[in-house]
PDB file of C-alpha atoms in Angstrom:
ATOM      1  CA  MET K 876     133.067 108.897  90.652  1.00  0.00           C
ATOM      2  CA  GLN K 877     134.456 108.380  94.159  1.00  0.00           C
ATOM      3  CA  VAL K 878     131.784 106.963  96.470  1.00  0.00           C
ATOM      4  CA  LYS K 879     131.917 107.414 100.232  1.00  0.00           C
ATOM      5  CA  GLY K 880     128.456 106.103 101.030  1.00  0.00           C
ATOM      6  CA  VAL K 881     125.912 103.688  99.594  1.00  0.00           C
ATOM      7  CA  ASP K 882     122.255 103.083 100.395  1.00  0.00           C
ATOM      8  CA  PHE K 883     120.871  99.603  99.775  1.00  0.00           C
ATOM      9  CA  LEU K 884     117.145  99.735  99.069  1.00  0.00           C
ATOM     10  CA  LEU K 885     116.632  96.206 100.338  1.00  0.00           C
ATOM     11  CA  THR K 886     112.993  96.089  99.245  1.00  0.00           C
ATOM     12  CA  PHE K 887     110.110  98.335  98.253  1.00  0.00           C
ATOM     13  CA  LYS K 888     107.709  96.234 100.339  1.00  0.00           C
ATOM     14  CA  CYS K 889     106.525  97.976 103.491  1.00  0.00           C
ATOM     15  CA  PRO K 890     103.718  97.502 106.044  1.00  0.00           C
ATOM     16  CA  SER K 891     103.009 101.221 105.596  1.00  0.00           C
ATOM     17  CA  LYS K 892     101.926 103.147 102.535  1.00  0.00           C
ATOM     18  CA  CYS K 893     103.092 106.610 103.557  1.00  0.00           C
ATOM     19  CA  ARG K 894     101.681 109.568 101.675  1.00  0.00           C
ATOM     20  CA  HIS K 895     105.100 111.176 101.188  1.00  0.00           C
ATOM     21  CA  CYS K 896     107.023 108.087 100.014  1.00  0.00           C
ATOM     22  CA  SER K 897     109.347 108.802  97.067  1.00  0.00           C
ATOM     23  CA  TYR K 898     109.437 105.100  96.124  1.00  0.00           C
ATOM     24  CA  LYS K 899     105.711 104.437  96.500  1.00  0.00           C
ATOM     25  CA  ALA K 900     106.525 101.551  98.840  1.00  0.00           C
ATOM     26  CA  GLY K 901     103.695  99.493 100.298  1.00  0.00           C
ATOM     27  CA  PRO K 902     102.368  96.077 101.378  1.00  0.00           C
ATOM     28  CA  GLU K 903     101.620  95.000  97.806  1.00  0.00           C
ATOM     29  CA  ARG K 904     105.204  95.371  96.588  1.00  0.00           C
ATOM     30  CA  ILE K 905     107.312  92.232  96.045  1.00  0.00           C
ATOM     31  CA  GLY K 906     111.030  91.508  95.728  1.00  0.00           C
ATOM     32  CA  PHE K 907     114.142  91.997  97.848  1.00  0.00           C
ATOM     33  CA  MET K 908     117.919  92.012  97.453  1.00  0.00           C
ATOM     34  CA  ASP K 909     119.839  88.850  96.718  1.00  0.00           C
ATOM     35  CA  LEU K 910     122.649  88.257  99.230  1.00  0.00           C
ATOM     36  CA  THR K 911     125.035  87.279  96.465  1.00  0.00           C
ATOM     37  CA  ASP K 912     124.536  90.714  94.918  1.00  0.00           C
ATOM     38  CA  THR K 913     124.898  92.626  98.183  1.00  0.00           C
ATOM     39  CA  GLU K 914     128.104  90.836  99.152  1.00  0.00           C
ATOM     40  CA  LYS K 915     129.554  91.431  95.697  1.00  0.00           C
ATOM     41  CA  TRP K 916     128.684  95.130  95.758  1.00  0.00           C
ATOM     42  CA  LEU K 917     130.086  95.615  99.262  1.00  0.00           C
ATOM     43  CA  THR K 918     133.339  93.914  98.296  1.00  0.00           C
ATOM     44  CA  GLU K 919     133.634  95.963  95.096  1.00  0.00           C
ATOM     45  CA  LEU K 920     132.991  99.218  96.943  1.00  0.00           C
ATOM     46  CA  THR K 921     135.528  98.344  99.635  1.00  0.00           C
ATOM     47  CA  ASP K 922     138.154  97.413  97.037  1.00  0.00           C
ATOM     48  CA  THR K 923     137.714 100.377  94.682  1.00  0.00           C
ATOM     49  CA  GLN K 924     136.165 103.316  96.582  1.00  0.00           C
ATOM     50  CA  PRO K 925     136.825 105.475  99.686  1.00  0.00           C
ATOM     51  CA  PHE K 926     133.813 103.657 101.134  1.00  0.00           C
ATOM     52  CA  GLN K 927     132.795 104.840 104.623  1.00  0.00           C
ATOM     53  CA  SER K 928     129.095 104.281 105.186  1.00  0.00           C
ATOM     54  CA  LEU K 929     126.399 101.715 104.368  1.00  0.00           C
ATOM     55  CA  THR K 930     122.717 102.438 105.002  1.00  0.00           C
ATOM     56  CA  VAL K 931     120.034  99.796 104.467  1.00  0.00           C
ATOM     57  CA  HIS K 932     116.427 100.901 104.100  1.00  0.00           C
ATOM     58  CA  GLY K 933     113.594 100.528 101.602  1.00  0.00           C
ATOM     59  CA  GLY K 934     110.629 100.048 101.966  1.00  0.00           C
ATOM     60  CA  GLU K 935     111.035  98.403 105.330  1.00  0.00           C
ATOM     61  CA  PRO K 936     114.252  96.368 105.740  1.00  0.00           C
ATOM     62  CA  PHE K 937     113.101  94.484 108.871  1.00  0.00           C
ATOM     63  CA  LEU K 938     110.649  92.547 106.686  1.00  0.00           C
ATOM     64  CA  TYR K 939     113.655  90.520 105.516  1.00  0.00           C
ATOM     65  CA  PHE K 940     115.396  90.276 108.854  1.00  0.00           C
ATOM     66  CA  GLU K 941     117.754  87.367 108.109  1.00  0.00           C
ATOM     67  CA  VAL K 942     118.954  89.028 104.902  1.00  0.00           C
ATOM     68  CA  LEU K 943     119.441  92.255 106.849  1.00  0.00           C
ATOM     69  CA  LYS K 944     121.632  90.489 109.394  1.00  0.00           C
ATOM     70  CA  GLU K 945     123.779  88.904 106.696  1.00  0.00           C
ATOM     71  CA  ILE K 946     124.338  92.265 105.009  1.00  0.00           C
ATOM     72  CA  MET K 947     125.481  93.724 108.320  1.00  0.00           C
ATOM     73  CA  LYS K 948     127.809  90.770 108.909  1.00  0.00           C
ATOM     74  CA  LYS K 949     129.457  91.277 105.531  1.00  0.00           C
ATOM     75  CA  ALA K 950     129.821  95.033 106.050  1.00  0.00           C
ATOM     76  CA  LYS K 951     131.401  94.426 109.458  1.00  0.00           C
ATOM     77  CA  GLU K 952     133.720  91.782 107.994  1.00  0.00           C
ATOM     78  CA  LEU K 953     134.841  94.313 105.370  1.00  0.00           C
ATOM     79  CA  LYS K 954     135.343  96.933 108.103  1.00  0.00           C
ATOM     80  CA  VAL K 955     132.890  99.464 106.693  1.00  0.00           C
ATOM     81  CA  PRO K 956     133.133 102.199 109.384  1.00  0.00           C
ATOM     82  CA  GLN K 957     129.426 103.125 109.656  1.00  0.00           C
ATOM     83  CA  ARG K 958     126.634 100.563 109.222  1.00  0.00           C
ATOM     84  CA  TRP K 959     123.125 102.044 109.363  1.00  0.00           C
ATOM     85  CA  ILE K 960     119.517 100.904 109.131  1.00  0.00           C
ATOM     86  CA  ILE K 961     116.464 103.126 108.631  1.00  0.00           C
ATOM     87  CA  THR K 962     113.209 101.644 109.922  1.00  0.00           C
ATOM     88  CA  ASN K 963     109.635 102.576 110.790  1.00  0.00           C
ATOM     89  CA  GLY K 964     109.804 100.424 113.946  1.00  0.00           C
ATOM     90  CA  TYR K 965     106.709  98.325 113.162  1.00  0.00           C
ATOM     91  CA  TRP K 966     108.466  95.238 114.552  1.00  0.00           C
ATOM     92  CA  ALA K 967     108.825  96.567 118.123  1.00  0.00           C
ATOM     93  CA  LYS K 968     105.595  94.945 119.331  1.00  0.00           C
ATOM     94  CA  THR K 969     106.986  94.325 122.820  1.00  0.00           C
ATOM     95  CA  LYS K 970     110.092  95.257 124.788  1.00  0.00           C
ATOM     96  CA  ALA K 971     111.354  91.665 124.576  1.00  0.00           C
ATOM     97  CA  ILE K 972     110.888  91.417 120.799  1.00  0.00           C
ATOM     98  CA  ALA K 973     112.514  94.803 120.206  1.00  0.00           C
ATOM     99  CA  GLU K 974     115.547  94.039 122.347  1.00  0.00           C
ATOM    100  CA  LYS K 975     116.012  90.586 120.806  1.00  0.00           C
ATOM    101  CA  LYS K 976     115.983  91.903 117.245  1.00  0.00           C
ATOM    102  CA  LEU K 977     118.268  94.839 117.970  1.00  0.00           C
ATOM    103  CA  ASP K 978     120.685  92.687 119.948  1.00  0.00           C
ATOM    104  CA  GLU K 979     120.939  90.249 117.027  1.00  0.00           C
ATOM    105  CA  LEU K 980     121.552  93.108 114.620  1.00  0.00           C
ATOM    106  CA  LYS K 981     124.200  94.692 116.812  1.00  0.00           C
ATOM    107  CA  LYS K 982     126.037  91.383 117.076  1.00  0.00           C
ATOM    108  CA  SER K 983     125.792  91.065 113.288  1.00  0.00           C
ATOM    109  CA  GLY K 984     127.422  94.451 112.798  1.00  0.00           C
ATOM    110  CA  LEU K 985     124.799  97.214 113.010  1.00  0.00           C
ATOM    111  CA  SER K 986     126.385 100.358 114.460  1.00  0.00           C
ATOM    112  CA  CYS K 987     123.748 103.082 113.882  1.00  0.00           C
ATOM    113  CA  ILE K 988     119.967 103.133 113.552  1.00  0.00           C
ATOM    114  CA  THR K 989     117.409 105.703 112.421  1.00  0.00           C
ATOM    115  CA  PHE K 990     113.704 105.544 113.250  1.00  0.00           C
ATOM    116  CA  SER K 991     111.182 107.411 111.081  1.00  0.00           C
ATOM    117  CA  ALA K 992     108.514 109.164 113.167  1.00  0.00           C
ATOM    118  CA  ASP K 993     106.035 111.698 111.817  1.00  0.00           C
ATOM    119  CA  ALA K 994     102.448 112.164 110.701  1.00  0.00           C
ATOM    120  CA  PHE K 995     103.038 110.034 107.615  1.00  0.00           C
ATOM    121  CA  HIS K 996     104.517 107.014 109.399  1.00  0.00           C
ATOM    122  CA  GLN K 997     102.242 107.195 112.440  1.00  0.00           C
ATOM    123  CA  GLU K 998      99.215 106.873 110.194  1.00  0.00           C
ATOM    124  CA  TYR K 999     100.230 103.197 110.125  1.00  0.00           C
ATOM    125  CA  ILE K1000     102.584 102.565 113.063  1.00  0.00           C
ATOM    126  CA  PRO K1001     101.373 103.263 116.637  1.00  0.00           C
ATOM    127  CA  LEU K1002     103.576 105.794 118.390  1.00  0.00           C
ATOM    128  CA  GLU K1003     103.976 103.515 121.393  1.00  0.00           C
ATOM    129  CA  THR K1004     105.335 100.746 119.146  1.00  0.00           C
ATOM    130  CA  MET K1005     107.848 103.209 117.734  1.00  0.00           C
ATOM    131  CA  ARG K1006     108.816 104.374 121.210  1.00  0.00           C
ATOM    132  CA  THR K1007     109.322 100.783 122.349  1.00  0.00           C
ATOM    133  CA  GLY K1008     111.832 100.317 119.537  1.00  0.00           C
ATOM    134  CA  ILE K1009     113.689 103.541 120.260  1.00  0.00           C
ATOM    135  CA  GLU K1010     113.913 102.802 123.989  1.00  0.00           C
ATOM    136  CA  ALA K1011     115.181  99.286 123.237  1.00  0.00           C
ATOM    137  CA  ALA K1012     117.875 100.797 121.011  1.00  0.00           C
ATOM    138  CA  THR K1013     119.020 103.076 123.836  1.00  0.00           C
ATOM    139  CA  ARG K1014     119.306 100.090 126.176  1.00  0.00           C
ATOM    140  CA  ILE K1015     121.173  97.944 123.654  1.00  0.00           C
ATOM    141  CA  GLY K1016     123.469 100.850 122.755  1.00  0.00           C
ATOM    142  CA  PHE K1017     124.635 101.955 119.303  1.00  0.00           C
ATOM    143  CA  ASP K1018     127.159 104.464 118.028  1.00  0.00           C
ATOM    144  CA  MET K1019     124.240 106.659 117.001  1.00  0.00           C
ATOM    145  CA  ILE K1020     120.457 106.516 117.394  1.00  0.00           C
ATOM    146  CA  ALA K1021     118.424 108.993 115.369  1.00  0.00           C
ATOM    147  CA  VAL K1022     114.780 109.891 114.916  1.00  0.00           C
ATOM    148  CA  ASP K1023     114.019 111.568 111.593  1.00  0.00           C
ATOM    149  CA  SER K1024     110.721 113.330 110.936  1.00  0.00           C
ATOM    150  CA  TYR K1025     109.416 114.745 107.663  1.00  0.00           C
ATOM    151  CA  LEU K1026     107.468 117.961 107.386  1.00  0.00           C
ATOM    152  CA  LEU K1027     105.171 119.168 104.647  1.00  0.00           C
ATOM    153  CA  GLY K1028     106.775 122.361 103.387  1.00  0.00           C
ATOM    154  CA  SER K1029     108.790 124.465 105.800  1.00  0.00           C
ATOM    155  CA  GLU K1030     108.853 123.953 109.560  1.00  0.00           C
ATOM    156  CA  ASP K1031     106.662 127.056 109.926  1.00  0.00           C
ATOM    157  CA  ALA K1032     104.076 125.885 107.373  1.00  0.00           C
ATOM    158  CA  ASP K1033     100.649 125.623 108.962  1.00  0.00           C
ATOM    159  CA  ASN K1034      99.035 122.359 107.872  1.00  0.00           C
ATOM    160  CA  VAL K1035      97.533 119.308 109.531  1.00  0.00           C
ATOM    161  CA  TYR K1036     100.581 117.132 108.860  1.00  0.00           C
ATOM    162  CA  ASN K1037     103.093 119.490 110.439  1.00  0.00           C
ATOM    163  CA  THR K1038     100.868 119.995 113.468  1.00  0.00           C
ATOM    164  CA  LEU K1039     100.625 116.240 113.989  1.00  0.00           C
ATOM    165  CA  THR K1040     104.333 115.641 113.357  1.00  0.00           C
ATOM    166  CA  LYS K1041     105.258 118.184 116.018  1.00  0.00           C
ATOM    167  CA  LYS K1042     102.854 116.522 118.475  1.00  0.00           C
ATOM    168  CA  ILE K1043     104.449 113.154 117.714  1.00  0.00           C
ATOM    169  CA  SER K1044     107.900 114.583 118.343  1.00  0.00           C
ATOM    170  CA  GLU K1045     106.711 116.074 121.628  1.00  0.00           C
ATOM    171  CA  GLY K1046     105.080 112.742 122.500  1.00  0.00           C
ATOM    172  CA  LEU K1047     108.400 110.946 122.241  1.00  0.00           C
ATOM    173  CA  GLY K1048     109.789 113.391 124.785  1.00  0.00           C
ATOM    174  CA  GLU K1049     113.404 113.526 125.867  1.00  0.00           C
ATOM    175  CA  LEU K1050     115.178 110.283 125.127  1.00  0.00           C
ATOM    176  CA  PRO K1051     118.805 109.874 126.186  1.00  0.00           C
ATOM    177  CA  ASN K1052     121.424 109.638 123.454  1.00  0.00           C
ATOM    178  CA  VAL K1053     118.876 110.090 120.664  1.00  0.00           C
ATOM    179  CA  GLN K1054     119.356 112.679 117.910  1.00  0.00           C
ATOM    180  CA  PHE K1055     116.117 114.254 116.614  1.00  0.00           C
ATOM    181  CA  SER K1056     115.978 115.899 113.167  1.00  0.00           C
ATOM    182  CA  MET K1057     113.253 117.323 110.930  1.00  0.00           C
ATOM    183  CA  PHE K1058     113.433 117.583 107.141  1.00  0.00           C
ATOM    184  CA  PRO K1059     111.068 118.833 104.432  1.00  0.00           C
ATOM    185  CA  ALA K1060     109.464 116.031 102.437  1.00  0.00           C
ATOM    186  CA  ASP K1061     110.277 116.093  98.720  1.00  0.00           C
ATOM    187  CA  PHE K1062     107.417 116.465  96.277  1.00  0.00           C
ATOM    188  CA  GLU K1063     107.996 113.352  94.244  1.00  0.00           C
ATOM    189  CA  GLY K1064     106.519 109.868  94.196  1.00  0.00           C
ATOM    190  CA  ARG K1065     103.300 109.467  96.170  1.00  0.00           C
ATOM    191  CA  ALA K1066     103.490 113.006  97.596  1.00  0.00           C
ATOM    192  CA  THR K1067     102.659 114.505  94.207  1.00  0.00           C
ATOM    193  CA  ASP K1068      99.368 112.594  94.173  1.00  0.00           C
ATOM    194  CA  LEU K1069      98.303 113.021  97.786  1.00  0.00           C
ATOM    195  CA  LEU K1070      99.881 116.096  99.380  1.00  0.00           C
ATOM    196  CA  ILE K1071     100.028 118.923  96.842  1.00  0.00           C
ATOM    197  CA  GLU K1072      96.691 120.350  97.970  1.00  0.00           C
ATOM    198  CA  TYR K1073      98.181 121.164 101.395  1.00  0.00           C
ATOM    199  CA  VAL K1074     100.982 123.380 100.062  1.00  0.00           C
ATOM    200  CA  GLU K1075     100.735 126.651  98.182  1.00  0.00           C
ATOM    201  CA  PRO K1076     102.409 126.336  94.759  1.00  0.00           C
ATOM    202  CA  ARG K1077     104.651 129.082  93.442  1.00  0.00           C
ATOM    203  CA  ALA K1078     103.106 131.684  91.195  1.00  0.00           C
ATOM    204  CA  GLU K1079     106.052 131.464  88.800  1.00  0.00           C
ATOM    205  CA  ILE K1080     107.863 128.416  87.428  1.00  0.00           C
ATOM    206  CA  PRO K1081     110.797 127.563  89.750  1.00  0.00           C
ATOM    207  CA  THR K1082     114.114 128.446  88.077  1.00  0.00           C
ATOM    208  CA  GLY K1083     116.644 127.364  90.702  1.00  0.00           C
ATOM    209  CA  ARG K1084     119.256 124.632  90.361  1.00  0.00           C
ATOM    210  CA  CYS K1085     118.991 121.100  91.689  1.00  0.00           C
ATOM    211  CA  GLU K1086     120.868 119.698  94.666  1.00  0.00           C
ATOM    212  CA  LEU K1087     121.421 116.029  95.383  1.00  0.00           C
ATOM    213  CA  PRO K1088     119.512 114.559  98.343  1.00  0.00           C
ATOM    214  CA  TYR K1089     121.299 115.641 101.530  1.00  0.00           C
ATOM    215  CA  TRP K1090     122.098 112.052 102.515  1.00  0.00           C
ATOM    216  CA  LEU K1091     124.197 111.393  99.407  1.00  0.00           C
ATOM    217  CA  GLY K1092     126.600 114.341  99.468  1.00  0.00           C
ATOM    218  CA  GLY K1093     128.539 115.999  96.674  1.00  0.00           C
ATOM    219  CA  ASP K1094     126.791 117.317  93.595  1.00  0.00           C
ATOM    220  CA  LEU K1095     125.616 116.035  90.210  1.00  0.00           C
ATOM    221  CA  GLU K1096     129.063 116.557  88.724  1.00  0.00           C
ATOM    222  CA  ASN K1097     130.813 114.697  91.549  1.00  0.00           C
ATOM    223  CA  PRO K1098     128.383 112.648  93.670  1.00  0.00           C
ATOM    224  CA  GLU K1099     129.713 111.162  96.905  1.00  0.00           C
ATOM    225  CA  GLY K1100     126.912 108.665  97.435  1.00  0.00           C
ATOM    226  CA  ILE K1101     124.647 106.328  95.500  1.00  0.00           C
ATOM    227  CA  GLU K1102     121.573 104.208  96.072  1.00  0.00           C
ATOM    228  CA  ILE K1103     121.152 100.674  94.737  1.00  0.00           C
ATOM    229  CA  ASP K1104     117.793  98.929  94.713  1.00  0.00           C
ATOM    230  CA  PHE K1105     117.094  95.196  94.628  1.00  0.00           C
ATOM    231  CA  GLU K1106     116.731  95.305  90.827  1.00  0.00           C
ATOM    232  CA  GLY K1107     120.283  96.653  90.557  1.00  0.00           C
ATOM    233  CA  ASN K1108     119.362 100.225  89.589  1.00  0.00           C
ATOM    234  CA  VAL K1109     122.102 102.633  90.685  1.00  0.00           C
ATOM    235  CA  THR K1110     120.456 105.973  91.378  1.00  0.00           C
ATOM    236  CA  LEU K1111     121.450 109.472  92.500  1.00  0.00           C
ATOM    237  CA  CYS K1112     117.925 110.574  93.379  1.00  0.00           C
ATOM    238  CA  PRO K1113     114.743 108.486  93.488  1.00  0.00           C
ATOM    239  CA  GLY K1114     114.062 107.669  89.850  1.00  0.00           C
ATOM    240  CA  ILE K1115     117.286 108.997  88.268  1.00  0.00           C
ATOM    241  CA  CYS K1116     119.374 105.986  87.216  1.00  0.00           C
ATOM    242  CA  ILE K1117     123.041 105.975  86.140  1.00  0.00           C
ATOM    243  CA  GLY K1118     123.383 102.247  85.468  1.00  0.00           C
ATOM    244  CA  ASN K1119     122.485  98.756  86.616  1.00  0.00           C
ATOM    245  CA  ALA K1120     124.848  96.872  88.924  1.00  0.00           C
ATOM    246  CA  ILE K1121     123.343  93.497  88.011  1.00  0.00           C
ATOM    247  CA  ASN K1122     123.772  93.934  84.258  1.00  0.00           C
ATOM    248  CA  GLN K1123     127.180  95.609  84.603  1.00  0.00           C
ATOM    249  CA  SER K1124     129.811  95.555  87.350  1.00  0.00           C
ATOM    250  CA  LEU K1125     129.383  98.295  89.938  1.00  0.00           C
ATOM    251  CA  PRO K1126     132.976  99.605  89.484  1.00  0.00           C
ATOM    252  CA  GLU K1127     132.279  99.986  85.761  1.00  0.00           C
ATOM    253  CA  VAL K1128     129.050 101.903  86.450  1.00  0.00           C
ATOM    254  CA  LEU K1129     130.895 104.301  88.748  1.00  0.00           C
ATOM    255  CA  LYS K1130     134.002 104.654  86.580  1.00  0.00           C
ATOM    256  CA  SER K1131     131.982 105.450  83.470  1.00  0.00           C
ATOM    257  CA  TYR K1132     129.828 108.103  85.153  1.00  0.00           C
ATOM    258  CA  ASP K1133     130.012 111.520  83.515  1.00  0.00           C
ATOM    259  CA  TYR K1134     127.032 113.779  84.093  1.00  0.00           C
ATOM    260  CA  ARG K1135     127.482 115.199  80.582  1.00  0.00           C
ATOM    261  CA  ASP K1136     126.703 111.782  79.060  1.00  0.00           C
ATOM    262  CA  HIS K1137     123.398 111.414  80.904  1.00  0.00           C
ATOM    263  CA  PRO K1138     120.560 113.078  78.948  1.00  0.00           C
ATOM    264  CA  ILE K1139     118.583 113.976  82.078  1.00  0.00           C
ATOM    265  CA  ILE K1140     121.328 114.749  84.611  1.00  0.00           C
ATOM    266  CA  ARG K1141     123.206 116.966  82.124  1.00  0.00           C
ATOM    267  CA  ILE K1142     120.163 119.202  81.690  1.00  0.00           C
ATOM    268  CA  ILE K1143     119.440 119.346  85.432  1.00  0.00           C
ATOM    269  CA  ALA K1144     123.077 120.174  86.215  1.00  0.00           C
ATOM    270  CA  GLU K1145     123.487 122.824  83.529  1.00  0.00           C
ATOM    271  CA  GLU K1146     120.035 124.415  83.347  1.00  0.00           C
ATOM    272  CA  GLY K1147     118.181 123.296  86.443  1.00  0.00           C
ATOM    273  CA  PRO K1148     114.817 121.471  86.366  1.00  0.00           C
ATOM    274  CA  ILE K1149     113.369 124.179  84.133  1.00  0.00           C
ATOM    275  CA  GLY K1150     115.552 122.697  81.412  1.00  0.00           C
ATOM    276  CA  LEU K1151     113.518 119.493  81.676  1.00  0.00           C
ATOM    277  CA  LEU K1152     110.378 121.566  81.159  1.00  0.00           C
ATOM    278  CA  ARG K1153     111.855 122.835  77.909  1.00  0.00           C
ATOM    279  CA  LEU K1154     112.718 119.280  76.850  1.00  0.00           C
ATOM    280  CA  ALA K1155     109.265 117.977  77.801  1.00  0.00           C
ATOM    281  CA  THR K1156     107.569 120.840  75.937  1.00  0.00           C
ATOM    282  CA  ALA K1157     109.589 120.011  72.817  1.00  0.00           C
ATOM    283  CA  LYS K1158     108.266 116.447  73.122  1.00  0.00           C
ATOM    284  CA  GLY K1159     104.634 117.462  73.469  1.00  0.00           C
ATOM    285  CA  TYR K1160     104.102 118.406  77.131  1.00  0.00           C
ATOM    286  CA  LYS K1161     101.258 120.945  77.159  1.00  0.00           C
ATOM    287  CA  GLU K1162      99.900 121.078  80.709  1.00  0.00           C
ATOM    288  CA  ASP K1163      99.551 124.509  82.282  1.00  0.00           C
ATOM    289  CA  ARG K1164     100.167 123.923  85.976  1.00  0.00           C
ATOM    290  CA  LYS K1165     101.970 125.307  89.009  1.00  0.00           C
ATOM    291  CA  PHE K1166     104.773 123.707  90.995  1.00  0.00           C
ATOM    292  CA  VAL K1167     105.701 123.774  94.668  1.00  0.00           C
ATOM    293  CA  ASP K1168     109.467 123.941  94.105  1.00  0.00           C
ATOM    294  CA  GLU K1169     112.288 122.808  91.819  1.00  0.00           C
ATOM    295  CA  CYS K1170     112.053 119.218  93.072  1.00  0.00           C
ATOM    296  CA  HIS K1171     108.368 119.047  92.198  1.00  0.00           C
ATOM    297  CA  LEU K1172     109.008 120.520  88.739  1.00  0.00           C
ATOM    298  CA  CYS K1173     111.854 118.066  88.128  1.00  0.00           C
ATOM    299  CA  TYR K1174     109.750 115.077  89.173  1.00  0.00           C
ATOM    300  CA  GLU K1175     106.720 115.979  87.066  1.00  0.00           C
ATOM    301  CA  MET K1176     108.893 116.513  83.992  1.00  0.00           C
ATOM    302  CA  ARG K1177     110.713 113.220  84.556  1.00  0.00           C
ATOM    303  CA  LYS K1178     107.370 111.469  84.939  1.00  0.00           C
ATOM    304  CA  PHE K1179     106.340 112.775  81.508  1.00  0.00           C
ATOM    305  CA  LEU K1180     109.747 112.084  79.921  1.00  0.00           C
ATOM    306  CA  ARG K1181     110.105 108.531  81.213  1.00  0.00           C
ATOM    307  CA  ARG K1182     108.513 107.083  78.066  1.00  0.00           C
ATOM    308  CA  TYR K1183     111.470 108.484  76.099  1.00  0.00           C
ATOM    309  CA  TYR K1184     114.227 107.771  78.646  1.00  0.00           C
ATOM    310  CA  THR K1185     113.196 104.562  80.410  1.00  0.00           C
ATOM    311  CA  ARG K1186     116.800 103.440  80.931  1.00  0.00           C
ATOM    312  CA  TYR K1187     117.709 106.708  82.657  1.00  0.00           C
ATOM    313  CA  LEU K1188     114.496 107.183  84.630  1.00  0.00           C
ATOM    314  CA  SER K1189     114.189 104.047  86.759  1.00  0.00           C
ATOM    315  CA  PRO K1190     112.936 102.252  88.791  1.00  0.00           C
ATOM    316  CA  GLU K1191     109.449 102.429  87.392  1.00  0.00           C
ATOM    317  CA  ASN K1192     107.719 102.452  90.779  1.00  0.00           C
ATOM    318  CA  CYS K1193     109.085 105.935  91.517  1.00  0.00           C
ATOM    319  CA  TYR K1194     106.794 107.235  88.812  1.00  0.00           C
TER     320      TYR K1194
END
C-alpha cells in the first residue's frame, strides 16, 4: 500500500454528540493520542510513503490543544505539504480567543482548516460561535479554509435536517476565501440509531459495490489514505481495521496489506456489501429489514459480524 494521506483521530471525546457521527463521539468518551506515537507514525510515513497530507480530527481535536500543536510542529518539521484540522469550532467563544488559538496553530504548522457546520453540529454549537471561528481563520490566513456540511440523503431530500442545514449555510453568508461543500451523511454509527426514520429505505436489497470514503482516495484494492485512532487502529472506513500501529510498526501494517487476506474487505471488494449479508445469514442473521443504501447494509452486517471478526471490525465504539 502506498499512502498519500493520513487522518489522525486524536480523540473520540467531543463536546457534541452529533446524530450522524460515524464514531459515536461524545462528552463521555475518554482517551487521546500519545505524542510519542504520533511523532513515530509521522516519521515512518515520511520515510516510507509518498506522504502528502495530514488531517487531525476526532471527536474534537481542540480539546487537546497542546497535543494538537505538537503534532502540527512535527508535521511541519517533516515537511508534510498539507497539514489540516477538522473542528466544530466550539472553542471560538470570542474573537480574541479564536484568533489567539488559530495564530498559535498557524505558527506551529497548521496550513488548512475545515469547520463542520450543519443541522447536526449546530444542535450543540451556536452558529455565531462557529462564525467567529471562521472569520478569525480568514483574518489569520491559511492555505485553505473550508466549511463542510452534511445532508441527510440527497441534497434534494425534503427533511427537517436538510432544511436546517441549508438555513445554516445561508446564515453564514458569503465569507471571503472560504470553500463551502455539502456531502451526504453515511448511515453508520449513531445515524443508524437516530436518523433512519427520516429517509425512505430501498424496496430491494442494495446490490452495488462499495467505495472508500471520498477523503481517503483510491479503492479497497489500492487505498491511498488511512485513518489511525488513538488506540492504534489503522482503518480504511470507520470500523474496518487493517492492523494496529501500536502493536505492530506502521510500515509493516501497510506493507502487509492485501485486501484478499482480509475476511471482510475481500467480500466487500469482490461481491459488494450484499456479500456480507450472505456471510451474516450463514452465521445466523435472520432479521427481515430494509436498507437505505449499500453503506447502511454494509454497516448493519458488520455490526452483526463483529462478534466473529473483532480484530477486523474495530474500534468498538463505531458499533
